PDB file of C-alpha atoms in Angstrom:
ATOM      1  CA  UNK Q 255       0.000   0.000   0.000  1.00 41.00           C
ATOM      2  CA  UNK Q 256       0.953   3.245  -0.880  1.00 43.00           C
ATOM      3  CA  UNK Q 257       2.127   5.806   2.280  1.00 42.00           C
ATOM      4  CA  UNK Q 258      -0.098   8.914   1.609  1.00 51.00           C
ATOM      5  CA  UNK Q 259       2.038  12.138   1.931  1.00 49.00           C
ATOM      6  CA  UNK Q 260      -0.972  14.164   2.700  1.00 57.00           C
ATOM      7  CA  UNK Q 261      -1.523  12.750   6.094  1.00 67.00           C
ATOM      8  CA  UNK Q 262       1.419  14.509   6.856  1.00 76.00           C
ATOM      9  CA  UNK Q 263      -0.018  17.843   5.505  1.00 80.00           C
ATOM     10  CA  UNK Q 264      -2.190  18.512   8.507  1.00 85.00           C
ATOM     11  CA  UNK Q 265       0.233  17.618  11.394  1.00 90.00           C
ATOM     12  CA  UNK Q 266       2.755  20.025   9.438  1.00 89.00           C
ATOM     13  CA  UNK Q 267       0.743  22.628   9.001  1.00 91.00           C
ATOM     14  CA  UNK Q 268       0.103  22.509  13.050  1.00 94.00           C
ATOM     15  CA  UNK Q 269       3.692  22.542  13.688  1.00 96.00           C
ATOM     16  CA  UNK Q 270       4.373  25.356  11.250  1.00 96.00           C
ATOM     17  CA  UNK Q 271       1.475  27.363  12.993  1.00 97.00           C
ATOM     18  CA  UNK Q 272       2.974  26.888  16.606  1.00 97.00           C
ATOM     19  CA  UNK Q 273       6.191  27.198  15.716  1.00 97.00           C
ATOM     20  CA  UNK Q 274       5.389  30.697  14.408  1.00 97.00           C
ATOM     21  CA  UNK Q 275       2.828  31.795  17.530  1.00 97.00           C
ATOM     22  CA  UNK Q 276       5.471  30.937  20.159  1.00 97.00           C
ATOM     23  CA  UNK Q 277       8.168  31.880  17.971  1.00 97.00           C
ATOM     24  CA  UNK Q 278       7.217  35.133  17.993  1.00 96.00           C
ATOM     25  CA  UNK Q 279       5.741  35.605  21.622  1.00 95.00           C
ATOM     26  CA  UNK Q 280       8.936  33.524  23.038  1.00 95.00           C
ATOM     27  CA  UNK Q 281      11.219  36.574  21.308  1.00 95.00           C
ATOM     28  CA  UNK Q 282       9.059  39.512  21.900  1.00 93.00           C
ATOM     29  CA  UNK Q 283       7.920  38.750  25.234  1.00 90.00           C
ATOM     30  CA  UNK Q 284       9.811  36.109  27.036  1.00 89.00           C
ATOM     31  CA  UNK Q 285       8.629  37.358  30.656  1.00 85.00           C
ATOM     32  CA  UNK Q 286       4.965  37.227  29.520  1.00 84.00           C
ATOM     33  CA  UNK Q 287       5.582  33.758  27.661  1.00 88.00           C
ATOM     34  CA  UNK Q 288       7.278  32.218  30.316  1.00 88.00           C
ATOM     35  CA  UNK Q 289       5.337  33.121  33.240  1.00 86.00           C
ATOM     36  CA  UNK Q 290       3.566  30.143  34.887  1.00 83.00           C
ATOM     37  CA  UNK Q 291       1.481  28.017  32.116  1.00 89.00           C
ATOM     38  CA  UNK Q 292       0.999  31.345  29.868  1.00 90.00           C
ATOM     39  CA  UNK Q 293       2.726  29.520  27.110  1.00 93.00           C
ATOM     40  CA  UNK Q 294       1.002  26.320  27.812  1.00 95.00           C
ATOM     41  CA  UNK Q 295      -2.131  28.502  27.140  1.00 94.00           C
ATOM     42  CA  UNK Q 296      -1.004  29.729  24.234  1.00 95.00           C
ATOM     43  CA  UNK Q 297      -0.528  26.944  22.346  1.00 96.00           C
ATOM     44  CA  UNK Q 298      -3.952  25.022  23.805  1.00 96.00           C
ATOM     45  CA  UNK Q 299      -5.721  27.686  22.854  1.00 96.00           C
ATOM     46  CA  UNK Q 300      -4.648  27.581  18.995  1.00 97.00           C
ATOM     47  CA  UNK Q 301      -5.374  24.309  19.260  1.00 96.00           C
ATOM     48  CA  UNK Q 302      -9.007  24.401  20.966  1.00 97.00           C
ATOM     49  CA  UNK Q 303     -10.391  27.084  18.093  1.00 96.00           C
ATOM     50  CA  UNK Q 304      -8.923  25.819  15.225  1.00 95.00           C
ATOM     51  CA  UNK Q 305     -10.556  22.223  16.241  1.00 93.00           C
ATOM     52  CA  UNK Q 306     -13.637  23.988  17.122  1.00 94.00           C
ATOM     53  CA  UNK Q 307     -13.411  25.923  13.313  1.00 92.00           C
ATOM     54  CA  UNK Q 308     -12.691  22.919  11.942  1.00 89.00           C
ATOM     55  CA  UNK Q 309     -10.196  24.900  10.351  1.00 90.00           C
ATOM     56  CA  UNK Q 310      -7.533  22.679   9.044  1.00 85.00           C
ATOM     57  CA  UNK Q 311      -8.158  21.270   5.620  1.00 72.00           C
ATOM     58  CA  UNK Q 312      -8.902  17.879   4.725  1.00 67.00           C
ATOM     59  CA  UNK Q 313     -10.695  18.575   0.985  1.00 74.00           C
ATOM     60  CA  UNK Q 314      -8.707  18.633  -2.504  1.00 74.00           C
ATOM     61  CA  UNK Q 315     -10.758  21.661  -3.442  1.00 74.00           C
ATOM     62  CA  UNK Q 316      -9.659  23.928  -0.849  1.00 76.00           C
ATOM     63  CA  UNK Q 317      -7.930  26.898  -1.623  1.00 75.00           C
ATOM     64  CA  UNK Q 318      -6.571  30.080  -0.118  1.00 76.00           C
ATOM     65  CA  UNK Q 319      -9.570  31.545  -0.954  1.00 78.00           C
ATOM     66  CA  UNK Q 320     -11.936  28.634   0.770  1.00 78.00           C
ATOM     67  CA  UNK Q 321     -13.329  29.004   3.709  1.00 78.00           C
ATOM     68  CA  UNK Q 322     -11.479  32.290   3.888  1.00 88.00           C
ATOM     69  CA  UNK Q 323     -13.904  33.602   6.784  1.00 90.00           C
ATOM     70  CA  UNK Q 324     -12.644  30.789   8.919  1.00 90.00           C
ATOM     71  CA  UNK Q 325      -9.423  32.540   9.030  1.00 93.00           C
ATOM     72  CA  UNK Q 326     -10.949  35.627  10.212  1.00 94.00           C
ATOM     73  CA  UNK Q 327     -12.997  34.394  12.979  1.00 95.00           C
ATOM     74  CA  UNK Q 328      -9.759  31.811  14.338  1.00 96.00           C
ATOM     75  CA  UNK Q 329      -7.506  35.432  14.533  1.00 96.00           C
ATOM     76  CA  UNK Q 330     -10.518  37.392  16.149  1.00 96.00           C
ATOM     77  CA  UNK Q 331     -11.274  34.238  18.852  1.00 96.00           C
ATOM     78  CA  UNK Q 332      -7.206  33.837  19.072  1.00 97.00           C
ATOM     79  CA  UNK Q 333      -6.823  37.517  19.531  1.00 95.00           C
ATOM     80  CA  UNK Q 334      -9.962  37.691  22.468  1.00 94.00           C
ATOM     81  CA  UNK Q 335      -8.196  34.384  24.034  1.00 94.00           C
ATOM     82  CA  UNK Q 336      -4.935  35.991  23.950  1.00 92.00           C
ATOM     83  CA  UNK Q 337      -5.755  38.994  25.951  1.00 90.00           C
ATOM     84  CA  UNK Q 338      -7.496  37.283  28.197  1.00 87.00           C
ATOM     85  CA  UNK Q 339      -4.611  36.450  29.808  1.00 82.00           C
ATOM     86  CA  UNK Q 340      -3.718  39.356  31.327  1.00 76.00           C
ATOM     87  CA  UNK Q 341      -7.129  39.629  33.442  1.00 69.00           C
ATOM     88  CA  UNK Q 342      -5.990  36.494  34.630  1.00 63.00           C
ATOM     89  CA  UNK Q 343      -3.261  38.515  36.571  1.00 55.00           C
ATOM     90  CA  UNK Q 344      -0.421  35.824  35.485  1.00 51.00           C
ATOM     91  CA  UNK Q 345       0.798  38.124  32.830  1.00 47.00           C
ATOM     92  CA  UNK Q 346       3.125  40.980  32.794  1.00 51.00           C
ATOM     93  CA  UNK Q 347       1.245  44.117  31.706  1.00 55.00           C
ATOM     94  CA  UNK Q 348       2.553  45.852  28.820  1.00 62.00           C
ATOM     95  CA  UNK Q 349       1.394  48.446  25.957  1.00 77.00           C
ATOM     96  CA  UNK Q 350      -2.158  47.214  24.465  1.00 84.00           C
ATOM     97  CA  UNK Q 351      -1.200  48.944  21.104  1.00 91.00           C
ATOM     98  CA  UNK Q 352       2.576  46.715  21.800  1.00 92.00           C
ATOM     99  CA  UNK Q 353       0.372  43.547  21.937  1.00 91.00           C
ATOM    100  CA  UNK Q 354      -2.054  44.730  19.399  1.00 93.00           C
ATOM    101  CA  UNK Q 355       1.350  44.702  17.006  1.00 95.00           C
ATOM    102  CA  UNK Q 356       2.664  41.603  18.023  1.00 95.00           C
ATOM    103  CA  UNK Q 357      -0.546  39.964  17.180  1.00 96.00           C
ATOM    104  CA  UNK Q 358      -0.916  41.291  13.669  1.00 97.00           C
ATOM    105  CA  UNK Q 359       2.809  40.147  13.543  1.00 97.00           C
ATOM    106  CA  UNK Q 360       1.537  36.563  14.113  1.00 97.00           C
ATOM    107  CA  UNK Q 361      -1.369  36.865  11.469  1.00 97.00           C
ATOM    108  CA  UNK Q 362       0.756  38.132   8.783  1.00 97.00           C
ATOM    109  CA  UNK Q 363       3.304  35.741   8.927  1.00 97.00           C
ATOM    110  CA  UNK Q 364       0.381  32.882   9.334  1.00 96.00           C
ATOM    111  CA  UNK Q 365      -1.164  34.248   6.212  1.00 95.00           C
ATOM    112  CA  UNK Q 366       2.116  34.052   4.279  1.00 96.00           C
ATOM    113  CA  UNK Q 367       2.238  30.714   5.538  1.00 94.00           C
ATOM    114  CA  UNK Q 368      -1.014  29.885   4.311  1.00 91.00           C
ATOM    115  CA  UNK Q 369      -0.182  31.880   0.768  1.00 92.00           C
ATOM    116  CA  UNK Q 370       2.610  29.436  -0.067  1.00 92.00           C
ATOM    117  CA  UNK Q 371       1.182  26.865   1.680  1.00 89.00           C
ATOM    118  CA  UNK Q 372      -1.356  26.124  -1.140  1.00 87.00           C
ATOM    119  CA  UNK Q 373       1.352  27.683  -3.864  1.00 88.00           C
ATOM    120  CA  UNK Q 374       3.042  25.432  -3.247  1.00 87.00           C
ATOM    121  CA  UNK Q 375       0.525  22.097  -2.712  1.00 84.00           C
ATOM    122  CA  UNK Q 376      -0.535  22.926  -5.809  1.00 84.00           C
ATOM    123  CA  UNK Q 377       2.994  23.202  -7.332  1.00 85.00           C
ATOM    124  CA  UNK Q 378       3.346  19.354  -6.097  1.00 81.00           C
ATOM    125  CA  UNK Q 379       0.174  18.098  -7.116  1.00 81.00           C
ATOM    126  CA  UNK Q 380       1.011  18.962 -11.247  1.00 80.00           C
ATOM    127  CA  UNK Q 381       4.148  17.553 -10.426  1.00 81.00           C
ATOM    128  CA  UNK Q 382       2.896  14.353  -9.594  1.00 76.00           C
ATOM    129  CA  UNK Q 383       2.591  14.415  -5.824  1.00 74.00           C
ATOM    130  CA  UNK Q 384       0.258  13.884  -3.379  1.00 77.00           C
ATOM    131  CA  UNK Q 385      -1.811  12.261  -5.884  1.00 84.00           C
ATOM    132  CA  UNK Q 386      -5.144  10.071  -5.414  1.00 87.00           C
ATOM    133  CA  UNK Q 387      -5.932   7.061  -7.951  1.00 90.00           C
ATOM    134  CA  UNK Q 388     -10.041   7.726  -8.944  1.00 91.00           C
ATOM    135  CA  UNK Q 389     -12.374   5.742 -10.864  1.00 91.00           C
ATOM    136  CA  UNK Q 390     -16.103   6.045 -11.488  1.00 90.00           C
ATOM    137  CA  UNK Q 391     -18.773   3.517 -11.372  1.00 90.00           C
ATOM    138  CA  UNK Q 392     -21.577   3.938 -13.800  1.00 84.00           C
ATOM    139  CA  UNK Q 393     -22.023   6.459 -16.532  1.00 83.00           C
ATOM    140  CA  UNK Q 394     -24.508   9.439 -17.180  1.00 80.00           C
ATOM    141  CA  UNK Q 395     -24.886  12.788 -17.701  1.00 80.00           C
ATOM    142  CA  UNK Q 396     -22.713  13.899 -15.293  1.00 80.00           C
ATOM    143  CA  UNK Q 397     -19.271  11.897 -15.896  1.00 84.00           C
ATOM    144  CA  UNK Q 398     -18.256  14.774 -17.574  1.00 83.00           C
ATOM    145  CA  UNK Q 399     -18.582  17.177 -15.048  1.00 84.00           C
ATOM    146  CA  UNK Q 400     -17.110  14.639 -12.843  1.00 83.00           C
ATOM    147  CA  UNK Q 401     -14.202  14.464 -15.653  1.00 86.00           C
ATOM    148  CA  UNK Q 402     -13.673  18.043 -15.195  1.00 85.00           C
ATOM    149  CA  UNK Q 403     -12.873  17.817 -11.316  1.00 85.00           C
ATOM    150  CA  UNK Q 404     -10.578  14.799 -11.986  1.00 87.00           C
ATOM    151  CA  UNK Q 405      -8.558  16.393 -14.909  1.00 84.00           C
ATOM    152  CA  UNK Q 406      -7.997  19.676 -12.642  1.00 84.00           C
ATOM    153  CA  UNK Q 407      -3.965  19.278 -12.178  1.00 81.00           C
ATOM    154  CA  UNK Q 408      -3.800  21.405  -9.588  1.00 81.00           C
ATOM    155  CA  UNK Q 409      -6.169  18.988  -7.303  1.00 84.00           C
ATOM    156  CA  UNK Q 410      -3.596  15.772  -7.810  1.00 85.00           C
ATOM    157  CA  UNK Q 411      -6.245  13.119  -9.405  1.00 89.00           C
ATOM    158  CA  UNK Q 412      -5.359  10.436 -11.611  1.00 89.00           C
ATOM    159  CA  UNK Q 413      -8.377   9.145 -13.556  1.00 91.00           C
ATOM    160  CA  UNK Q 414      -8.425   5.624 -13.925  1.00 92.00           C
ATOM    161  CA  UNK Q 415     -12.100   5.396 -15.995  1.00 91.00           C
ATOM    162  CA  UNK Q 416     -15.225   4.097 -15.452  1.00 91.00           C
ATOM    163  CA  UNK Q 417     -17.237   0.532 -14.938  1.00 91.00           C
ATOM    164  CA  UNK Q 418     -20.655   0.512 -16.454  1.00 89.00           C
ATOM    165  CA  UNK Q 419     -22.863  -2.871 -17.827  1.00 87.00           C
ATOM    166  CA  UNK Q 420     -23.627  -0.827 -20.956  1.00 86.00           C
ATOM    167  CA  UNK Q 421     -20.476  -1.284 -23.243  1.00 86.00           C
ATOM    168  CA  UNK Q 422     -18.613   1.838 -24.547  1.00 87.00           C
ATOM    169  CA  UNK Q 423     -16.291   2.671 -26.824  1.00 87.00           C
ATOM    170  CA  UNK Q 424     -14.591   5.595 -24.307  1.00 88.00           C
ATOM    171  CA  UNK Q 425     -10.761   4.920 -24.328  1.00 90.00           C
ATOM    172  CA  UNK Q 426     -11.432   4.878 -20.541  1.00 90.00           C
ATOM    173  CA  UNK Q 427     -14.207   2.291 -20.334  1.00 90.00           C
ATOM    174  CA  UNK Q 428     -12.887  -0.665 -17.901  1.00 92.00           C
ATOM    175  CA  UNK Q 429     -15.806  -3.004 -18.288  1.00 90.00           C
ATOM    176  CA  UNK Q 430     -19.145  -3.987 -16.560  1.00 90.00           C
ATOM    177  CA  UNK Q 431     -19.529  -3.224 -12.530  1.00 89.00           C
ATOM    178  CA  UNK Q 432     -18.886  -6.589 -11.186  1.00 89.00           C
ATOM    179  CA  UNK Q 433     -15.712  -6.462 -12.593  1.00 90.00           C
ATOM    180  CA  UNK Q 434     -14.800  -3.072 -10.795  1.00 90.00           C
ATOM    181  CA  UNK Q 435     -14.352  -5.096  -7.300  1.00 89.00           C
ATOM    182  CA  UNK Q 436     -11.460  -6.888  -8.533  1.00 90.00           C
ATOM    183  CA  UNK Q 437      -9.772  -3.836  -9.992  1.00 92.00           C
ATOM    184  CA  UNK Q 438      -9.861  -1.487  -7.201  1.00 91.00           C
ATOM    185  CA  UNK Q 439      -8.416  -4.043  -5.261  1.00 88.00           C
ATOM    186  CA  UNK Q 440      -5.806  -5.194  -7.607  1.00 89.00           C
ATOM    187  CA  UNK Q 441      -4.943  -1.536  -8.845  1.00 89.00           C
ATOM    188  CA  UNK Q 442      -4.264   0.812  -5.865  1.00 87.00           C
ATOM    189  CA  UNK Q 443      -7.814   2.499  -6.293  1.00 90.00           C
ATOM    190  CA  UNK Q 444      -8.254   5.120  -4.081  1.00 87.00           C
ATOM    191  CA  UNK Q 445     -11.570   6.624  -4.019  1.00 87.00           C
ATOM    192  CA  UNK Q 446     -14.153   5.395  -5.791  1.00 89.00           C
ATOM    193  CA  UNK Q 447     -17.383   7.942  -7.479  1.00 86.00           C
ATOM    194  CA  UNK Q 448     -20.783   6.406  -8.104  1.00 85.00           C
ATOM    195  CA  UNK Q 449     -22.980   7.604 -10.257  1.00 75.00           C
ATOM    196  CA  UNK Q 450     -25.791   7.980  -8.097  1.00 61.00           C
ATOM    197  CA  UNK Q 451     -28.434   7.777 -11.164  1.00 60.00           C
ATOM    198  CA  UNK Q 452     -26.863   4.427 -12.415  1.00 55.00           C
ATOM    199  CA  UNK Q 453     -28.306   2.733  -8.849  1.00 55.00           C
ATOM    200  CA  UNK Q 454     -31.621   4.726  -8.661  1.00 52.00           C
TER     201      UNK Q 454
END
């Protein structure tokens, strides 16, 4: 079986995120960051919105532009969380325009992160990386807009074709549905689309 580089995307993308946020706080304010659990607080924190969000992709389709308000809402509830801490009393009190800066600090270089994070997924996928092996079971209507999603290069599918008990003469036919069991298993299949018409 093949190891799938993309379940290392999200656990990266974590890292990269954290790494950043206590980067930042760890240089900029090392008294406030290493006071008590403050930087333990940090870091849950991240971690408890951008669950609650759901903010980390798992879909092919997502782009810097998807979901876009997500990213808005995780700075504002990060930002709130973050100066929470200081009515806490376990912080050293600063400038509130000093933290306001440090913060957008932290967003911008998340941002960038997030910029060439999908420059450069994308880069990969027409490459040849990260790829999925597809197929599609039955045929109708809408194969080809199906085709269209599969032949994107930028979302790393390769289309294998299509089972369907009505013989074609597509390059791409494989042969009647029964026979699609043995293939996927036999051919490092994937995900598999059904033509949800076909089985109506």
């Amino acid at each position: 079986m093949r190891l799938k580089g993309s379940s290392f995307i999200i656990p990266i993308s974590i890292i990269v995120h954290l790494a950043i946020i206590n980067g930042v706080l760890f240089i900029f304010t090392s008294e406030t960051y290493l006071q008590g659990l403050n930087a333990l607080y940090y870091n849950f924190s991240w971690l408890l919105i951008t669950n609650a969000l759901d903010f980390y992709p798992t879909k092919r389709k997502e782009t810097f532009f998807t979901n876009i308000h997500k990213m808005f809402n995780l700075y504002t509830l990060f930002g709130l969380s973050y100066f929470a801490i200081f009515g806490f009393g376990s912080a050293t009190k600063v400038s509130t325009v000093f933290h306001v800066k440090l913060l957008l600090l932290i967003y911008l270089l998340l941002t960038f992160y997030r910029i060439a994070f999908y420059w450069s997924i994308r880069r990969y996928r027409v490459r040849g990386g990260n790829f999925v092996n597809v197929l599609a079971i039955g045929r109708d209507k809408n194969l080809k807009k199906v085709r269209k999603v599969f032949d994107d290069p930028y979302l790393g599918y390769r289309y294998k074709g299509f089972f369907d008990d009505s013989p074609s003469k597509s390059p791409t036919y494989l042969g009647k549905i029964e026979q699609s069991f043995e293939y996927i298993t036999k051919n490092d299949i994937d995900e598999v689309y059904c033509l949800a018409s076909k089985f109506t």
